Coordinates of C-alpha atoms and ligand atoms in Angstrom, one line a residue:
X1 CA 95.3 140.9 124.6
X2 CA 97.6 138.0 124.8
X3 CA 99.1 138.0 121.3
X4 CA 100.1 141.5 120.6
X5 CA 102.6 141.7 123.3
X6 CA 106.2 140.6 123.3
X7 CA 106.6 137.4 125.3
X8 CA 108.6 137.8 128.4
X9 CA 108.3 134.3 129.8
X10 CA 111.7 134.6 131.4
X11 CA 110.5 137.0 134.1
X12 CA 112.7 136.1 136.9
X13 CA 110.9 137.5 139.9
X14 CA 111.4 135.9 143.3
X15 CA 111.0 137.6 146.6
X16 CA 113.7 135.4 148.0
X17 CA 116.2 136.5 145.4
X18 CA 117.0 140.1 146.1
X19 CA 118.5 141.7 143.1
X20 CA 121.5 143.7 144.0
X21 CA 121.0 146.4 141.4
X22 CA 117.8 147.4 143.0
X23 CA 117.9 149.9 145.8
X24 CA 115.0 149.4 148.2
X25 CA 114.0 151.4 151.2
X26 CA 111.3 151.1 153.7
X27 CA 110.1 154.7 154.0
X28 CA 111.0 158.0 155.4
X29 CA 112.3 161.5 154.7
X30 CA 114.9 160.5 152.2
X31 CA 114.0 159.3 148.7
X32 CA 115.3 156.1 147.2
X33 CA 116.9 156.9 143.9
X34 CA 117.7 155.3 140.5
X35 CA 118.1 156.1 136.9
X36 CA 115.7 153.6 135.3
X37 CA 112.5 153.3 137.3
X38 CA 110.8 153.2 140.6
X39 CA 107.7 152.0 142.4
X40 CA 106.5 153.4 145.7
X41 CA 103.7 151.6 147.5
X42 CA 102.3 150.5 150.9
X43 CA 103.9 147.1 150.3
X44 CA 107.6 146.9 150.0
X45 CA 107.2 143.4 148.4
X46 CA 104.8 144.7 145.8
X47 CA 107.2 147.5 144.9
X48 CA 109.9 145.0 144.3
X49 CA 107.5 143.1 142.0
X50 CA 106.8 146.2 140.0
X51 CA 110.5 147.1 139.6
X52 CA 111.3 143.6 138.5
X53 CA 108.7 144.0 135.7
X54 CA 110.5 147.3 134.7
X55 CA 113.8 145.5 134.6
X56 CA 112.2 142.8 132.4
X57 CA 111.5 145.5 129.9
X58 CA 108.0 146.5 131.0
X59 CA 106.7 150.0 131.0
X60 CA 105.0 151.9 133.8
X61 CA 101.6 150.4 133.0
X62 CA 103.0 146.9 133.1
X63 CA 104.6 147.6 136.4
X64 CA 101.5 149.1 137.8
X65 CA 99.4 146.1 136.7
X66 CA 101.9 143.7 138.4
X67 CA 102.1 145.8 141.5
X68 CA 98.3 146.0 141.8
X69 CA 97.9 142.2 141.6
X70 CA 100.8 141.7 144.0
X71 CA 99.2 144.0 146.5
X72 CA 96.0 141.9 146.4
X73 CA 98.2 139.2 148.0
X74 CA 100.5 141.2 150.2
X75 CA 98.4 144.2 151.4
X76 CA 94.9 142.7 151.9
X77 CA 93.6 145.7 153.8
X78 CA 93.2 147.6 150.5
X79 CA 95.1 145.8 147.7
X80 CA 92.4 144.0 145.9
X81 CA 90.7 142.2 143.1
X82 CA 87.3 142.5 144.9
X83 CA 87.1 146.3 144.9
X84 CA 87.8 149.2 142.6
X85 CA 89.8 152.3 141.9
X86 CA 91.3 154.7 139.4
X87 CA 94.5 154.9 137.4
X88 CA 96.0 158.1 135.9
X89 CA 98.7 157.8 133.2
X90 CA 101.0 160.4 131.8
X91 CA 103.4 159.3 129.1
X92 CA 106.8 160.9 128.5
X93 CA 105.4 161.8 125.1
X94 CA 102.6 163.9 126.6
X95 CA 99.8 161.3 126.3
X96 CA 97.4 161.2 129.3
X97 CA 94.7 158.8 130.2
X98 CA 92.3 158.1 133.1
X99 CA 90.9 154.6 133.8
X100 CA 87.8 154.3 135.9
X101 CA 87.3 150.9 137.6
X102 CA 85.0 152.1 140.4
X103 CA 82.5 149.5 141.7
X104 CA 78.9 149.7 140.5
X105 CA 75.6 149.2 142.4
X106 CA 74.1 145.8 141.5
X107 CA 71.1 145.7 139.3
X108 CA 68.9 144.8 142.3
X109 CA 70.0 147.8 144.3
X110 CA 67.4 150.4 145.2
X111 CA 67.6 154.0 146.5
X112 CA 66.2 153.1 149.9
X113 CA 67.7 149.6 150.3
X114 CA 69.4 150.3 153.6
X115 CA 66.5 152.2 155.3
X116 CA 63.8 151.1 157.8
X117 CA 60.3 152.4 157.7
X118 CA 61.4 155.6 159.5
X119 CA 64.0 156.4 156.8
X120 CA 66.9 155.4 159.1
X121 CA 69.8 153.1 158.1
X122 CA 69.2 149.7 159.5
X123 CA 71.8 148.3 161.9
X124 CA 72.6 144.6 162.3
X125 CA 74.8 143.1 165.1
X126 CA 78.0 144.6 163.9
X127 CA 77.0 148.0 162.4
X128 CA 75.0 149.8 159.8
X129 CA 74.1 147.5 156.9
X130 CA 75.3 149.9 154.2
X131 CA 78.8 149.0 155.4
X132 CA 78.5 145.9 157.4
X133 CA 76.6 143.3 155.4
X134 CA 76.9 141.4 152.2
X135 CA 74.5 143.9 150.7
X136 CA 77.2 146.6 151.0
X137 CA 79.2 144.9 148.3
X138 CA 79.5 146.8 144.9
X139 CA 80.2 145.0 141.7
X140 CA 84.1 144.8 141.7
X141 CA 86.0 146.7 139.0
X142 CA 89.7 146.2 139.6
X143 CA 90.4 143.3 137.2
X144 CA 88.5 144.9 134.4
X145 CA 90.3 148.2 135.0
X146 CA 93.8 146.7 135.0
X147 CA 93.0 144.7 131.9
X148 CA 91.8 147.8 130.1
X149 CA 94.8 149.9 131.0
X150 CA 97.1 147.0 129.9
X151 CA 95.3 146.6 126.6
X152 CA 95.6 150.3 125.9
X153 CA 99.1 151.1 127.1
X154 CA 100.9 147.9 128.3
X155 CA 103.8 146.3 126.5
X156 CA 104.5 142.9 128.1
X157 CA 102.3 139.8 128.0
X158 CA 99.5 139.9 130.5
X159 CA 100.2 136.5 132.0
X160 CA 103.7 137.5 132.8
X161 CA 102.4 140.4 134.9
X162 CA 100.2 138.2 137.0
X163 CA 102.7 135.4 137.5
X164 CA 104.5 137.1 140.4
X165 CA 101.2 137.4 142.4
X166 CA 100.2 133.8 141.7
X167 CA 103.6 132.8 143.1
X168 CA 103.3 135.1 146.1
X169 CA 99.9 133.7 147.0
X170 CA 101.0 130.0 146.6
X171 CA 104.4 130.2 148.1
X172 CA 103.3 132.6 150.9
X173 CA 104.5 135.8 152.3
X174 CA 105.9 136.5 155.8
X175 CA 103.4 137.8 158.2
X176 CA 104.5 141.3 159.3
X177 CA 103.8 142.9 162.7
X178 CA 101.3 145.2 160.8
X179 CA 99.4 142.2 159.3
X180 CA 99.4 140.4 162.6
X181 CA 98.0 143.5 164.4
X182 CA 95.4 144.0 161.7
X183 CA 94.2 140.4 161.6
X184 CA 93.9 140.2 165.4
X185 CA 92.3 143.6 166.2
X186 CA 89.4 142.5 168.4
X187 CA 86.7 144.3 166.3
X188 CA 88.1 142.9 163.1
X189 CA 88.2 139.4 164.6
X190 CA 84.5 139.7 165.2
X191 CA 83.8 140.8 161.6
X192 CA 85.9 138.1 160.1
X193 CA 84.2 135.7 162.4
X194 CA 80.8 136.2 160.7
X195 CA 82.0 134.2 157.7
X196 CA 83.9 130.8 157.9
X197 CA 85.2 131.6 154.5
X198 CA 87.0 134.7 156.0
X199 CA 88.1 133.1 159.2
X200 CA 89.9 130.3 157.4
X201 CA 92.0 132.8 155.5
X202 CA 93.0 135.1 158.3
X203 CA 93.6 132.5 161.1
X204 CA 95.3 129.1 161.2
X205 CA 93.2 126.0 160.8
X206 CA 93.0 125.6 164.6
X207 CA 91.9 129.2 164.9
X208 CA 95.2 130.4 166.3
X209 CA 96.7 133.7 165.0
X210 CA 99.5 133.9 162.5
X211 CA 102.5 135.3 164.2
X212 CA 105.0 137.8 162.8
X213 CA 107.4 135.8 160.7
X214 CA 105.0 133.0 159.9
X215 CA 104.5 132.2 156.2
X216 CA 101.0 133.1 155.1
X217 CA 99.9 131.0 152.1
X218 CA 96.7 131.9 150.2
X219 CA 96.0 128.9 147.9
X220 CA 92.5 129.8 146.8
X221 CA 93.6 133.3 145.9
X222 CA 96.5 131.8 144.0
X223 CA 94.0 129.7 142.0
X224 CA 91.8 132.8 141.3
X225 CA 94.8 134.8 140.2
X226 CA 95.8 132.0 137.9
X227 CA 92.4 132.0 136.2
X228 CA 92.9 135.8 135.7
X229 CA 96.4 135.1 134.5
X230 CA 95.2 132.7 131.9
X231 CA 91.9 134.3 130.9
X232 CA 92.2 138.0 131.7
X233 CA 89.0 139.7 132.8
X234 CA 87.0 136.6 131.9
X235 CA 88.9 134.7 134.6
X236 CA 87.1 136.9 137.1
X237 CA 83.7 137.9 135.5
X238 CA 83.0 134.5 133.9
X239 CA 83.8 130.9 134.5
X240 CA 84.8 129.4 137.8
X241 CA 85.5 132.7 139.7
X242 CA 82.1 134.1 138.6
X243 CA 80.4 130.8 139.6
X244 CA 82.0 131.0 143.1
X245 CA 81.0 134.6 143.5
X246 CA 77.4 134.1 142.4
X247 CA 77.0 130.9 144.4
X248 CA 78.3 132.6 147.5
X249 CA 76.0 135.6 146.9
X250 CA 72.9 133.3 146.5
X251 CA 73.7 131.3 149.7
X252 CA 74.3 134.4 151.8
X253 CA 71.5 136.7 150.6
X254 CA 73.8 138.9 148.5
X255 CA 72.7 140.8 145.5
X256 CA 75.4 140.3 142.8
X257 CA 74.3 138.1 139.9
X258 CA 76.1 136.7 136.9
X259 CA 74.4 139.5 134.9
X260 CA 76.0 142.1 137.2
X261 CA 79.4 140.6 136.7
X262 CA 79.1 140.3 132.9
X263 CA 77.7 143.8 132.5
X264 CA 80.7 145.4 134.4
X265 CA 82.9 147.5 132.2
X266 CA 85.9 149.6 133.1
X267 CA 85.8 153.0 131.4
X268 CA 88.6 155.2 130.0
X269 CA 87.7 158.8 130.8
X270 CA 89.2 162.1 130.0
X271 CA 91.5 163.2 132.9
X272 CA 90.9 166.5 134.7
X273 CA 93.6 168.9 133.6
X274 CA 94.4 172.1 135.4
X275 CA 97.2 174.5 135.6
X276 CA 98.9 175.6 138.9
X277 CA 101.8 178.0 138.8
X278 CA 103.2 176.9 135.5
X279 CA 102.6 173.2 136.2
X280 CA 100.0 170.9 134.8
X281 CA 97.9 168.9 137.3
X282 CA 96.4 165.7 135.7
X283 CA 93.9 163.8 137.9
X284 CA 90.8 161.8 138.1
X285 CA 87.4 163.0 136.9
X286 CA 84.0 161.9 138.4
X287 CA 83.0 159.4 139.7
X288 CA 85.9 160.6 141.7
X289 CA 85.5 164.0 143.2
X290 CA 89.3 164.1 143.6
X291 CA 90.5 165.8 140.4
X292 CA 87.8 168.4 140.3
X293 CA 88.1 169.5 144.0
X294 CA 91.9 169.3 144.0
X295 CA 92.0 171.6 141.0
X296 CA 89.4 173.9 142.5
X297 CA 91.3 174.3 145.8
X298 CA 94.6 174.8 144.0
X299 CA 93.0 177.5 141.8
X300 CA 91.8 179.3 145.0
X301 CA 95.3 179.0 146.5
X302 CA 97.0 180.3 143.4
X303 CA 95.9 183.8 144.3
X304 CA 98.0 183.7 147.5
X305 CA 101.8 184.1 147.7
X306 CA 102.1 180.9 149.7
X307 CA 105.9 180.7 149.4
X308 CA 106.1 184.0 151.4
X309 CA 103.9 182.7 154.1
X310 CA 105.6 180.3 156.5
X311 CA 104.9 176.6 155.8
X312 CA 102.3 175.4 158.3
X313 CA 102.2 178.8 160.0
X314 CA 98.8 179.8 161.5
X315 CA 98.1 182.2 158.5
X316 CA 99.0 179.5 156.0
X317 CA 96.8 176.9 157.7
X318 CA 93.9 179.4 157.8
X319 CA 94.2 180.0 154.0
X320 CA 94.4 176.2 153.4
X321 CA 91.4 175.6 155.6
X322 CA 89.2 178.2 153.9
X323 CA 90.1 176.8 150.5
X324 CA 89.2 173.3 151.7
X325 CA 85.9 174.4 153.2
X326 CA 84.9 175.9 149.8
X327 CA 86.1 173.0 147.7
X328 CA 84.4 170.3 149.8
X329 CA 81.1 172.2 149.9
X330 CA 81.1 172.1 146.1
X331 CA 82.0 168.4 146.3
X332 CA 78.8 167.7 148.3
X333 CA 76.6 169.8 146.2
X334 CA 77.5 168.8 142.7
X335 CA 79.4 165.6 142.2
X336 CA 78.4 162.0 141.5
X337 CA 78.6 159.4 138.7
X338 CA 78.8 161.3 135.4
X339 CA 76.9 158.5 133.6
X340 CA 73.9 159.4 135.9
X341 CA 74.4 163.1 136.4
X342 CA 74.7 164.8 133.0
X343 CA 74.4 168.3 134.4
X344 CA 77.3 168.5 136.8
X345 CA 78.9 172.0 136.5
X346 CA 82.5 170.7 136.1
X347 CA 83.6 173.5 133.7
X348 CA 82.4 176.1 136.2
X349 CA 84.0 174.3 139.2
X350 CA 87.3 174.2 137.4
X351 CA 87.3 177.8 136.2
X352 CA 89.8 180.3 137.5
X353 CA 86.8 182.7 137.7
X354 CA 85.0 180.5 140.2
X355 CA 88.1 180.2 142.2
X356 CA 88.5 184.0 142.2
X357 CA 84.9 184.5 143.3
X358 CA 85.5 182.0 146.2
X359 CA 88.8 183.6 147.1
X360 CA 87.2 186.9 147.5
X361 CA 85.0 185.5 150.3
X362 CA 87.9 184.5 152.4
X363 CA 88.4 186.8 155.4
X364 CA 92.0 186.8 156.7
X365 CA 91.0 187.7 160.2
X366 CA 88.4 185.1 161.0
X367 CA 87.1 181.8 159.7
X368 CA 84.0 181.6 157.5
X369 CA 80.8 179.9 158.6
X370 CA 80.1 176.4 157.2
X371 CA 76.3 176.7 156.6
X372 CA 74.7 174.0 158.8
X373 CA 71.5 174.3 156.9
X374 CA 73.2 172.9 153.8
X375 CA 75.1 169.6 153.7
X376 CA 77.4 167.6 155.9
X377 CA 80.0 164.9 155.4
X378 CA 81.2 162.1 157.5
X379 CA 84.7 161.1 158.5
X380 CA 86.0 157.9 156.9
X381 CA 88.7 155.6 158.1
X382 CA 92.0 155.5 156.2
X383 CA 92.2 152.2 154.5
X384 CA 92.7 152.6 150.8
X385 CA 96.0 152.4 149.1
X386 CA 97.9 154.4 146.6
X387 CA 101.1 153.6 144.6
X388 CA 103.1 155.5 142.0
X389 CA 105.3 154.2 139.2
X390 CA 107.9 155.7 136.8
X391 CA 109.8 153.9 134.1
X392 CA 113.0 154.7 132.4
X393 CA 111.3 156.6 129.6
X394 CA 109.7 158.8 132.2
X395 CA 106.2 157.5 131.8
X396 CA 104.3 157.7 135.0
X397 CA 101.3 155.9 136.6
X398 CA 99.4 157.1 139.7
X399 CA 97.0 154.4 141.0
X400 CA 94.6 154.4 144.0
X401 CA 92.3 151.5 144.7
X402 CA 90.3 150.4 147.6
X403 CA 87.9 148.0 149.3
X404 CA 86.4 151.0 151.2
X405 CA 87.0 150.0 154.9
X406 CA 90.3 148.2 155.7
X407 CA 89.6 144.7 154.5
X408 CA 86.3 146.0 153.0
X409 CA 83.3 144.0 154.0
X410 CA 85.6 141.5 155.7
X411 CA 83.8 138.9 153.6
X412 CA 85.9 136.4 151.6
X413 CA 84.3 134.5 148.7
X414 CA 84.3 130.8 149.6
X415 CA 86.8 129.0 147.5
X416 CA 88.0 132.1 145.7
X417 CA 90.1 133.5 148.5
X418 CA 89.6 137.2 148.0
X419 CA 87.9 139.9 150.0
X420 CA 84.8 141.7 148.8
X421 CA 84.5 145.5 149.1
X422 CA 81.8 147.4 151.1
X423 CA 81.9 150.4 148.7
X424 CA 78.1 150.7 148.6
X425 CA 78.5 152.7 151.8
X426 CA 80.0 155.5 149.7
X427 CA 76.5 156.3 148.3
X428 CA 74.3 158.9 150.0
X429 CA 72.0 156.3 151.6
X430 CA 69.4 158.6 153.2
X431 CA 67.9 160.6 150.4
X432 CA 67.1 164.2 151.5
X433 CA 68.6 163.7 155.0
X434 CA 71.5 166.0 155.3
X435 CA 72.7 167.4 158.6
X436 CA 75.5 168.5 160.8
X437 CA 75.8 165.1 162.5
X438 CA 77.2 163.7 159.3
X439 CA 74.4 162.4 157.2
X440 CA 74.4 163.5 153.6
X441 CA 71.5 162.8 151.2
X442 CA 72.2 165.0 148.2
X443 CA 70.8 163.7 144.9
X444 CA 73.9 163.2 142.6
X445 CA 75.2 160.4 144.7
X446 CA 72.0 158.5 145.6
X447 CA 71.8 154.8 144.9
X448 CA 70.6 153.7 141.4
X449 CA 71.2 150.3 139.8
X450 CA 74.5 150.3 138.0
X451 CA 75.6 153.7 139.3
X452 CA 79.1 154.2 140.5
X453 CA 79.4 155.7 144.0
X454 CA 81.2 159.0 144.4
X455 CA 84.8 158.7 145.5
X456 CA 87.5 160.9 146.9
X457 CA 90.4 158.9 145.5
X458 CA 92.8 161.3 143.9
X459 CA 95.6 159.7 141.9
X460 CA 97.5 162.7 140.4
X461 CA 100.4 163.5 138.1
X462 CA 102.1 166.8 138.0
X463 CA 103.8 167.8 134.8
X464 CA 105.8 170.7 133.4
X465 CA 105.6 171.6 129.8
X466 CA 104.0 168.3 128.9
X467 CA 106.7 166.2 130.7
X468 CA 105.7 164.2 133.8
X469 CA 107.5 165.5 136.9
X470 CA 105.9 163.6 139.8
X471 CA 103.1 161.2 140.6
X472 CA 101.3 161.1 143.9
X473 CA 98.2 160.2 145.8
X474 CA 97.1 158.7 149.2
X475 CA 94.5 156.7 151.0
X476 CA 92.3 158.4 153.6
X477 CA 88.7 158.7 152.6
X478 CA 87.8 162.3 152.2
X479 CA 91.2 163.4 153.5
X480 CA 92.7 162.0 150.3
X481 CA 92.1 165.2 148.3
X482 CA 93.7 167.4 151.0
X483 CA 96.7 165.1 151.4
X484 CA 97.4 165.1 147.7
X485 CA 97.0 168.9 147.5
X486 CA 99.4 169.5 150.4
X487 CA 102.0 167.2 148.8
X488 CA 101.7 169.2 145.6
X489 CA 102.0 172.6 147.5
X490 CA 105.0 171.3 149.4
X491 CA 106.9 170.7 146.2
X492 CA 105.7 173.6 144.0
X493 CA 105.4 176.4 146.6
X494 CA 107.8 175.4 149.3
X495 CA 110.6 173.7 147.2
X496 CA 110.5 170.5 149.3
X497 CA 112.0 167.3 147.9
X498 CA 109.4 164.7 147.1
X499 CA 110.2 162.7 150.2
X500 CA 110.0 165.8 152.5
X501 CA 106.7 166.8 150.8
X502 CA 105.0 163.5 151.8
X503 CA 106.5 163.4 155.3
X504 CA 105.5 167.0 156.3
X505 CA 102.7 167.2 158.8
X506 CA 99.3 168.0 157.2
X507 CA 95.8 169.1 158.1
X508 CA 92.3 168.3 156.9
X509 CA 89.0 170.2 156.7
X510 CA 86.0 169.0 154.8
X511 CA 83.4 171.8 155.2
X512 CA 81.2 169.8 157.6
X513 CA 81.7 169.0 160.4
X514 CA 83.3 172.4 160.8
X515 CA 86.5 171.2 162.5
X516 CA 90.1 170.9 161.4
X517 CA 92.1 167.8 161.9
X518 CA 95.8 168.2 162.9
X519 CA 98.3 165.3 163.1
X520 CA 99.6 164.5 166.5
X521 CA 102.9 166.3 167.1
X522 CA 102.4 167.9 163.7
X523 CA 101.8 171.5 164.5
X524 CA 103.2 173.4 167.5
X525 CA 101.0 174.5 170.4
X526 CA 101.6 178.2 169.8
X527 CA 100.7 177.9 166.1
X528 CA 97.6 175.9 167.1
X529 CA 96.6 178.7 169.6
X530 CA 97.0 181.4 167.0
X531 CA 95.0 179.3 164.4
X532 CA 92.2 178.7 166.9
X533 CA 92.1 182.4 167.7
X534 CA 90.9 182.9 164.1
X535 CA 87.8 180.9 165.1
X536 CA 88.8 177.4 164.0
X537 CA 88.1 174.3 166.0
X538 CA 90.8 171.7 166.1
X539 CA 90.9 168.0 166.8
X540 CA 94.0 165.8 166.6
X541 CA 94.6 162.3 165.3
X542 CA 97.6 160.1 164.9
X543 CA 98.1 160.6 161.2
X544 CA 96.4 161.7 158.0
X545 CA 96.8 159.5 154.9
X546 CA 100.0 157.9 153.6
X547 CA 101.2 159.3 150.3
X548 CA 103.4 157.4 147.8
X549 CA 105.2 159.3 145.2
X550 CA 107.8 159.2 142.4
X551 CA 109.6 162.1 140.9
X552 CA 111.9 162.5 137.9
X553 CA 114.3 165.4 137.7
X554 CA 113.9 166.7 134.2
X555 CA 117.6 167.8 134.0
X556 CA 119.5 165.0 135.6
X557 CA 116.8 162.4 134.8
X558 CA 117.4 160.9 138.2
X559 CA 114.3 159.2 139.6
X560 CA 113.3 159.5 143.3
X561 CA 110.7 157.3 144.9
X562 CA 109.3 158.2 148.3
X563 CA 107.1 156.0 150.6
X564 CA 105.3 157.7 153.4
X565 CA 106.6 156.5 156.8
X566 CA 103.0 156.6 157.9
X567 CA 102.6 153.2 156.1
X568 CA 104.3 150.6 158.2
X569 CA 104.9 148.0 155.5
X570 CA 105.4 150.5 152.7
X571 CA 108.6 150.8 150.6
X572 CA 110.2 152.0 147.4
X573 CA 112.1 149.9 144.9
X574 CA 114.2 151.8 142.4
X575 CA 117.0 150.9 140.0
Ligands
LIG1 O1 86.4 156.0 147.4 C1 86.5 156.6 148.4 O2 86.7 157.8 148.5 C2 86.6 155.8 149.7 N1 85.8 154.6 149.6 C3 88.0 155.5 150.0 C4 88.0 154.8 151.3 C5 89.2 155.1 152.1 O3 90.1 155.8 151.8 C6 89.2 154.5 153.4 N2 88.0 154.5 154.1 N3 87.0 154.6 154.4

C-alpha cells in the first residue's frame, strides 16, 4: 500500500492558505466550474482538501479518500471513521467499481437482542436500545473501505491523503453556526451527556459551549488519524486504536471485541448497472437497497413521457409516487445482505419486464392502495452525508457514508476521539412484526452475527456511452433513493443543469406509511389540491435530503460542481 505509489510529500494543503486558482462556492442554484476537477460535499473545508489533492496530482479516488477523512474532522454529524458506507467509481476509461464498507453486526449479536419478553424493543432513559445504547454500535467499516478503494484505484501515497485531516484535527477548525446549533441542541446535549468521553469533545473543559468562530481542536482524533496515516487499516483495527475501542466496549457493556475488529473486511462488489433513456446508471448493490430500487423505479418511469408532463405538476407527482410505492414495496420484501441472502431476486427486480408489469398496474386517475397487511417502513432522520468528485481525466467518485443518526450513537471512544455509529438500528429488530405503524420484521434484514444491515444509501454515477457524465447522491435515510432519482430525472428528462437539478423541490413516498412528503414551499397549493384529489395524503417537512453532485460536459470538458443549499456548511471546490 505504501510503496507502490508516487511520493507526494510536498502536499501543500492548509486551510488558512486559500489558493487563488481554486473557485469555491458555498451552495446554491449556480454550479461552481473548472477545467481540472471538483469536489462537492457537505463541508466546504473538506471539499478544499479534496481539490488540493487533485492539484497535487491525485486522482478522483485519492481526493475522495482525503475528503472522507477530512469530513471525519469537519462534519462530525456524519463524516466518520466509526461508521460505514459505500463508494461508486466510474473511470474515464469505462472501468466501474463498487466498494462496500457497511458496518457488520458483532459476533455476539443475536436476532432478538433488543427485545423484552413480549417481543417489544426495550427502551432505556433516552430511547429504544437498538439506536440509543452502546449495543447499537455495528463494527465500523469506513477505514477498511477507504483503504481498499485506495489500494485498488488510488495513485498517491496513502499517508499524504490522511495528512490534511490530521492537521485539521490538531490545529482545529472554526466552529460554524451549524456546528454550534447541533452540539447544543437540548436533546443532543442529553445524549452526549451520557458519556464523559463524548462531553469532553463537544463542550469546553468547563462545560461551556463552543461559540461560532471558536477554534475546535480534536487532539485525540488527530492521534487516531495519525495511526491510520502511518499504518493504514491496521491503525484502526489493530494496535492502540483497537485497544482503546475494545477497552471502552468492555468497560461500558458493549459487544465489539478484538476478534470483531480483526474480522472486518471491506468488499469490492459488482455495481448495479441499468440503462435509462440512453444513459447508464451505475450504483450500489446490496447490502444497499439503493441501486436496485433506483433502477427499478427508473425502469417504471421510462414508460412515461415525463418531459411532456410539467415538472412537479400533479400528474407528474402522481406518476412518481406510484413508482416509488412499487419500488419501496420490493425493497421491504426482498433485500438484505447478499452474503446472508443468496436468493434475492435481483435480476427480476432490475428487469424491464418487471417494470412493465408494475407500470401496467398504475391507474392515472387514482392512487393505488398500499397493502396494510404486508409490510411497513419507518421514517428516518436525515443525517448521513454524500460527496461527489471528478478529476481532470473525467474519473468520478460518488461516496455516501454515515453514522446512522446525526452523530450516530453520540458515543465517543475514550482516548480515540471519534464517534461510534448506531447502525444496528437499521436491522429489522422485531422478527415477524410488520405493521402500518412502522415496525418491519421481514426476514432478509434480521440480525445475524457478522451480517451487514440493509441500507438506502445510493451513491450513483450516470454515464453516456461509457463516459461518466455526472455523480450524485444524498443523505436522508429512506428518502435517499428518491432524492437521487429525482436529481437524475431533472437532468435527463427535464434538461436542468446539475445545480438546478439538486435545488429543485422534491417529494418522497416509501410505500408505507401511505403518505407523501412535500418540502415546505416546494409545491404550490393548487398542485397539492389536485394531487390530493387523486387520493394521496400529503405531509410537509422543511427539506428532503441534500444532494452533492459533479458534472462533466463531454463536449467542452468543463466541470461543474453543485452543493445543495439544504446543507448549511456545504460547498464546492473546483479548479
Ligand atoms: O444506511 C442507511 O440507509 C441509513 N442508516 C442512513 C441514515 C441516514 O441517512 C440518516 N438517518 N437516519
